[in-house]
Amino acid sequence: MFLLLACAGEEGIPENVMNKEQFIAVMVDVHIVEATAQLRQVKTKDDLAKAVLTDYQEAFEQHNITEEAFKQSFEYYLDHPKLLHEVYEEVFNELTRMQDEVH
């Protein structure tokens, strides 16, 4: 049991997984990328896919993470529904706050 705790980071989260605050920030940007994609006017689905992929990469770079790090973290939170629920509550709150600032 000590070995498990020694390998874990904040709140028992493994070292290879983003902490909750960082994951929330990344997920906010991921949702912005997805919302932006829905508004894009592109000729083909391939054009849209390329644009979205570029936007994801820019979001990951902004947070100094790789796509693989994002996927590992996403998988972890999917496997921990209580934590994922907490993350999405904060993501929703932040997106709502951002929307309120615009209006």
JSON list of C-alpha atoms in Angstrom, two decimals:
[
{"chain": "A", "resi": 1, "resn": "MET", "atom": "CA", "xyz": [0.00, 0.00, 0.00]},
{"chain": "A", "resi": 2, "resn": "PHE", "atom": "CA", "xyz": [2.84, 2.40, 0.76]},
{"chain": "A", "resi": 3, "resn": "LEU", "atom": "CA", "xyz": [4.22, 1.84, -2.72]},
{"chain": "A", "resi": 4, "resn": "LEU", "atom": "CA", "xyz": [0.92, 2.88, -4.29]},
{"chain": "A", "resi": 5, "resn": "LEU", "atom": "CA", "xyz": [0.79, 6.06, -2.23]},
{"chain": "A", "resi": 6, "resn": "ALA", "atom": "CA", "xyz": [4.41, 6.88, -3.00]},
{"chain": "A", "resi": 7, "resn": "CYS", "atom": "CA", "xyz": [3.70, 6.70, -6.74]},
{"chain": "A", "resi": 8, "resn": "ALA", "atom": "CA", "xyz": [0.61, 8.80, -6.57]},
{"chain": "A", "resi": 9, "resn": "GLY", "atom": "CA", "xyz": [0.40, 12.56, -6.87]},
{"chain": "A", "resi": 10, "resn": "GLU", "atom": "CA", "xyz": [-2.20, 15.02, -5.65]},
{"chain": "A", "resi": 11, "resn": "GLU", "atom": "CA", "xyz": [-5.41, 13.37, -4.38]},
{"chain": "A", "resi": 12, "resn": "GLY", "atom": "CA", "xyz": [-4.01, 9.92, -5.21]},
{"chain": "A", "resi": 13, "resn": "ILE", "atom": "CA", "xyz": [-3.78, 10.76, -8.91]},
{"chain": "A", "resi": 14, "resn": "PRO", "atom": "CA", "xyz": [-0.93, 8.93, -10.68]},
{"chain": "A", "resi": 15, "resn": "GLU", "atom": "CA", "xyz": [2.11, 10.96, -11.71]},
{"chain": "A", "resi": 16, "resn": "ASN", "atom": "CA", "xyz": [1.39, 10.44, -15.43]},
{"chain": "A", "resi": 17, "resn": "VAL", "atom": "CA", "xyz": [-2.07, 12.03, -15.08]},
{"chain": "A", "resi": 18, "resn": "MET", "atom": "CA", "xyz": [-2.80, 15.76, -14.96]},
{"chain": "A", "resi": 19, "resn": "ASN", "atom": "CA", "xyz": [-4.04, 17.02, -11.62]},
{"chain": "A", "resi": 20, "resn": "LYS", "atom": "CA", "xyz": [-7.66, 18.07, -11.45]},
{"chain": "A", "resi": 21, "resn": "GLU", "atom": "CA", "xyz": [-7.02, 21.81, -11.85]},
{"chain": "A", "resi": 22, "resn": "GLN", "atom": "CA", "xyz": [-4.82, 21.34, -14.92]},
{"chain": "A", "resi": 23, "resn": "PHE", "atom": "CA", "xyz": [-7.25, 18.86, -16.46]},
{"chain": "A", "resi": 24, "resn": "ILE", "atom": "CA", "xyz": [-10.12, 21.31, -15.93]},
{"chain": "A", "resi": 25, "resn": "ALA", "atom": "CA", "xyz": [-8.18, 24.05, -17.73]},
{"chain": "A", "resi": 26, "resn": "VAL", "atom": "CA", "xyz": [-7.40, 21.73, -20.65]},
{"chain": "A", "resi": 27, "resn": "MET", "atom": "CA", "xyz": [-10.99, 20.49, -20.85]},
{"chain": "A", "resi": 28, "resn": "VAL", "atom": "CA", "xyz": [-12.27, 24.08, -21.00]},
{"chain": "A", "resi": 29, "resn": "ASP", "atom": "CA", "xyz": [-10.08, 24.65, -24.04]},
{"chain": "A", "resi": 30, "resn": "VAL", "atom": "CA", "xyz": [-11.09, 21.31, -25.58]},
{"chain": "A", "resi": 31, "resn": "HIS", "atom": "CA", "xyz": [-14.74, 22.30, -25.34]},
{"chain": "A", "resi": 32, "resn": "ILE", "atom": "CA", "xyz": [-13.97, 25.68, -26.90]},
{"chain": "A", "resi": 33, "resn": "VAL", "atom": "CA", "xyz": [-12.22, 23.87, -29.78]},
{"chain": "A", "resi": 34, "resn": "GLU", "atom": "CA", "xyz": [-15.25, 21.62, -30.27]},
{"chain": "A", "resi": 35, "resn": "ALA", "atom": "CA", "xyz": [-17.71, 24.52, -30.15]},
{"chain": "A", "resi": 36, "resn": "THR", "atom": "CA", "xyz": [-15.61, 26.47, -32.63]},
{"chain": "A", "resi": 37, "resn": "ALA", "atom": "CA", "xyz": [-15.56, 23.46, -34.95]},
{"chain": "A", "resi": 38, "resn": "GLN", "atom": "CA", "xyz": [-19.35, 23.43, -35.04]},
{"chain": "A", "resi": 39, "resn": "LEU", "atom": "CA", "xyz": [-19.35, 27.04, -36.22]},
{"chain": "A", "resi": 40, "resn": "ARG", "atom": "CA", "xyz": [-16.72, 26.61, -38.94]},
{"chain": "A", "resi": 41, "resn": "GLN", "atom": "CA", "xyz": [-17.69, 26.95, -42.55]},
{"chain": "A", "resi": 42, "resn": "VAL", "atom": "CA", "xyz": [-15.58, 24.42, -44.43]},
{"chain": "A", "resi": 43, "resn": "LYS", "atom": "CA", "xyz": [-15.95, 22.70, -47.78]},
{"chain": "A", "resi": 44, "resn": "THR", "atom": "CA", "xyz": [-15.32, 19.13, -46.66]},
{"chain": "A", "resi": 45, "resn": "LYS", "atom": "CA", "xyz": [-15.25, 17.03, -43.51]},
{"chain": "A", "resi": 46, "resn": "ASP", "atom": "CA", "xyz": [-11.54, 16.46, -44.14]},
{"chain": "A", "resi": 47, "resn": "ASP", "atom": "CA", "xyz": [-10.94, 20.21, -44.01]},
{"chain": "A", "resi": 48, "resn": "LEU", "atom": "CA", "xyz": [-12.82, 20.38, -40.74]},
{"chain": "A", "resi": 49, "resn": "ALA", "atom": "CA", "xyz": [-10.89, 17.45, -39.29]},
{"chain": "A", "resi": 50, "resn": "LYS", "atom": "CA", "xyz": [-7.56, 19.07, -40.20]},
{"chain": "A", "resi": 51, "resn": "ALA", "atom": "CA", "xyz": [-8.59, 22.40, -38.67]},
{"chain": "A", "resi": 52, "resn": "VAL", "atom": "CA", "xyz": [-9.82, 20.76, -35.48]},
{"chain": "A", "resi": 53, "resn": "LEU", "atom": "CA", "xyz": [-6.67, 18.68, -35.17]},
{"chain": "A", "resi": 54, "resn": "THR", "atom": "CA", "xyz": [-4.59, 21.84, -35.48]},
{"chain": "A", "resi": 55, "resn": "ASP", "atom": "CA", "xyz": [-6.73, 23.56, -32.84]},
{"chain": "A", "resi": 56, "resn": "TYR", "atom": "CA", "xyz": [-6.32, 20.61, -30.45]},
{"chain": "A", "resi": 57, "resn": "GLN", "atom": "CA", "xyz": [-2.55, 20.67, -30.93]},
{"chain": "A", "resi": 58, "resn": "GLU", "atom": "CA", "xyz": [-2.47, 24.40, -30.21]},
{"chain": "A", "resi": 59, "resn": "ALA", "atom": "CA", "xyz": [-4.53, 23.89, -27.04]},
{"chain": "A", "resi": 60, "resn": "PHE", "atom": "CA", "xyz": [-2.20, 21.10, -25.89]},
{"chain": "A", "resi": 61, "resn": "GLU", "atom": "CA", "xyz": [0.87, 23.23, -26.60]},
{"chain": "A", "resi": 62, "resn": "GLN", "atom": "CA", "xyz": [-0.66, 26.12, -24.67]},
{"chain": "A", "resi": 63, "resn": "HIS", "atom": "CA", "xyz": [-0.92, 23.83, -21.64]},
{"chain": "A", "resi": 64, "resn": "ASN", "atom": "CA", "xyz": [2.52, 22.27, -22.24]},
{"chain": "A", "resi": 65, "resn": "ILE", "atom": "CA", "xyz": [1.12, 18.77, -22.68]},
{"chain": "A", "resi": 66, "resn": "THR", "atom": "CA", "xyz": [1.15, 16.17, -25.41]},
{"chain": "A", "resi": 67, "resn": "GLU", "atom": "CA", "xyz": [-1.81, 14.48, -27.02]},
{"chain": "A", "resi": 68, "resn": "GLU", "atom": "CA", "xyz": [-0.71, 11.28, -25.29]},
{"chain": "A", "resi": 69, "resn": "ALA", "atom": "CA", "xyz": [-0.69, 13.00, -21.88]},
{"chain": "A", "resi": 70, "resn": "PHE", "atom": "CA", "xyz": [-4.20, 14.27, -22.57]},
{"chain": "A", "resi": 71, "resn": "LYS", "atom": "CA", "xyz": [-5.41, 10.81, -23.57]},
{"chain": "A", "resi": 72, "resn": "GLN", "atom": "CA", "xyz": [-3.88, 9.20, -20.47]},
{"chain": "A", "resi": 73, "resn": "SER", "atom": "CA", "xyz": [-5.50, 11.77, -18.24]},
{"chain": "A", "resi": 74, "resn": "PHE", "atom": "CA", "xyz": [-8.85, 11.51, -20.02]},
{"chain": "A", "resi": 75, "resn": "GLU", "atom": "CA", "xyz": [-8.81, 7.71, -19.62]},
{"chain": "A", "resi": 76, "resn": "TYR", "atom": "CA", "xyz": [-8.00, 8.05, -15.93]},
{"chain": "A", "resi": 77, "resn": "TYR", "atom": "CA", "xyz": [-10.86, 10.46, -15.28]},
{"chain": "A", "resi": 78, "resn": "LEU", "atom": "CA", "xyz": [-13.24, 8.29, -17.32]},
{"chain": "A", "resi": 79, "resn": "ASP", "atom": "CA", "xyz": [-12.35, 5.41, -15.00]},
{"chain": "A", "resi": 80, "resn": "HIS", "atom": "CA", "xyz": [-13.09, 7.61, -11.96]},
{"chain": "A", "resi": 81, "resn": "PRO", "atom": "CA", "xyz": [-16.64, 8.93, -12.47]},
{"chain": "A", "resi": 82, "resn": "LYS", "atom": "CA", "xyz": [-16.76, 10.93, -9.23]},
{"chain": "A", "resi": 83, "resn": "LEU", "atom": "CA", "xyz": [-13.64, 12.88, -10.19]},
{"chain": "A", "resi": 84, "resn": "LEU", "atom": "CA", "xyz": [-14.88, 13.28, -13.75]},
{"chain": "A", "resi": 85, "resn": "HIS", "atom": "CA", "xyz": [-18.15, 14.69, -12.44]},
{"chain": "A", "resi": 86, "resn": "GLU", "atom": "CA", "xyz": [-16.22, 17.20, -10.32]},
{"chain": "A", "resi": 87, "resn": "VAL", "atom": "CA", "xyz": [-14.12, 18.15, -13.35]},
{"chain": "A", "resi": 88, "resn": "TYR", "atom": "CA", "xyz": [-17.17, 18.71, -15.55]},
{"chain": "A", "resi": 89, "resn": "GLU", "atom": "CA", "xyz": [-18.88, 20.81, -12.88]},
{"chain": "A", "resi": 90, "resn": "GLU", "atom": "CA", "xyz": [-15.87, 23.12, -12.89]},
{"chain": "A", "resi": 91, "resn": "VAL", "atom": "CA", "xyz": [-15.60, 23.09, -16.70]},
{"chain": "A", "resi": 92, "resn": "PHE", "atom": "CA", "xyz": [-19.27, 24.07, -16.94]},
{"chain": "A", "resi": 93, "resn": "ASN", "atom": "CA", "xyz": [-18.80, 26.82, -14.35]},
{"chain": "A", "resi": 94, "resn": "GLU", "atom": "CA", "xyz": [-15.77, 28.23, -16.17]},
{"chain": "A", "resi": 95, "resn": "LEU", "atom": "CA", "xyz": [-17.44, 28.13, -19.58]},
{"chain": "A", "resi": 96, "resn": "THR", "atom": "CA", "xyz": [-20.51, 29.85, -18.11]},
{"chain": "A", "resi": 97, "resn": "ARG", "atom": "CA", "xyz": [-18.31, 32.52, -16.51]},
{"chain": "A", "resi": 98, "resn": "MET", "atom": "CA", "xyz": [-16.54, 33.10, -19.83]},
{"chain": "A", "resi": 99, "resn": "GLN", "atom": "CA", "xyz": [-19.87, 33.35, -21.66]},
{"chain": "A", "resi": 100, "resn": "ASP", "atom": "CA", "xyz": [-21.19, 35.84, -19.10]},
{"chain": "A", "resi": 101, "resn": "GLU", "atom": "CA", "xyz": [-18.12, 38.01, -19.62]},
{"chain": "A", "resi": 102, "resn": "VAL", "atom": "CA", "xyz": [-18.88, 38.20, -23.35]},
{"chain": "A", "resi": 103, "resn": "HIS", "atom": "CA", "xyz": [-22.48, 39.25, -22.85]}
]
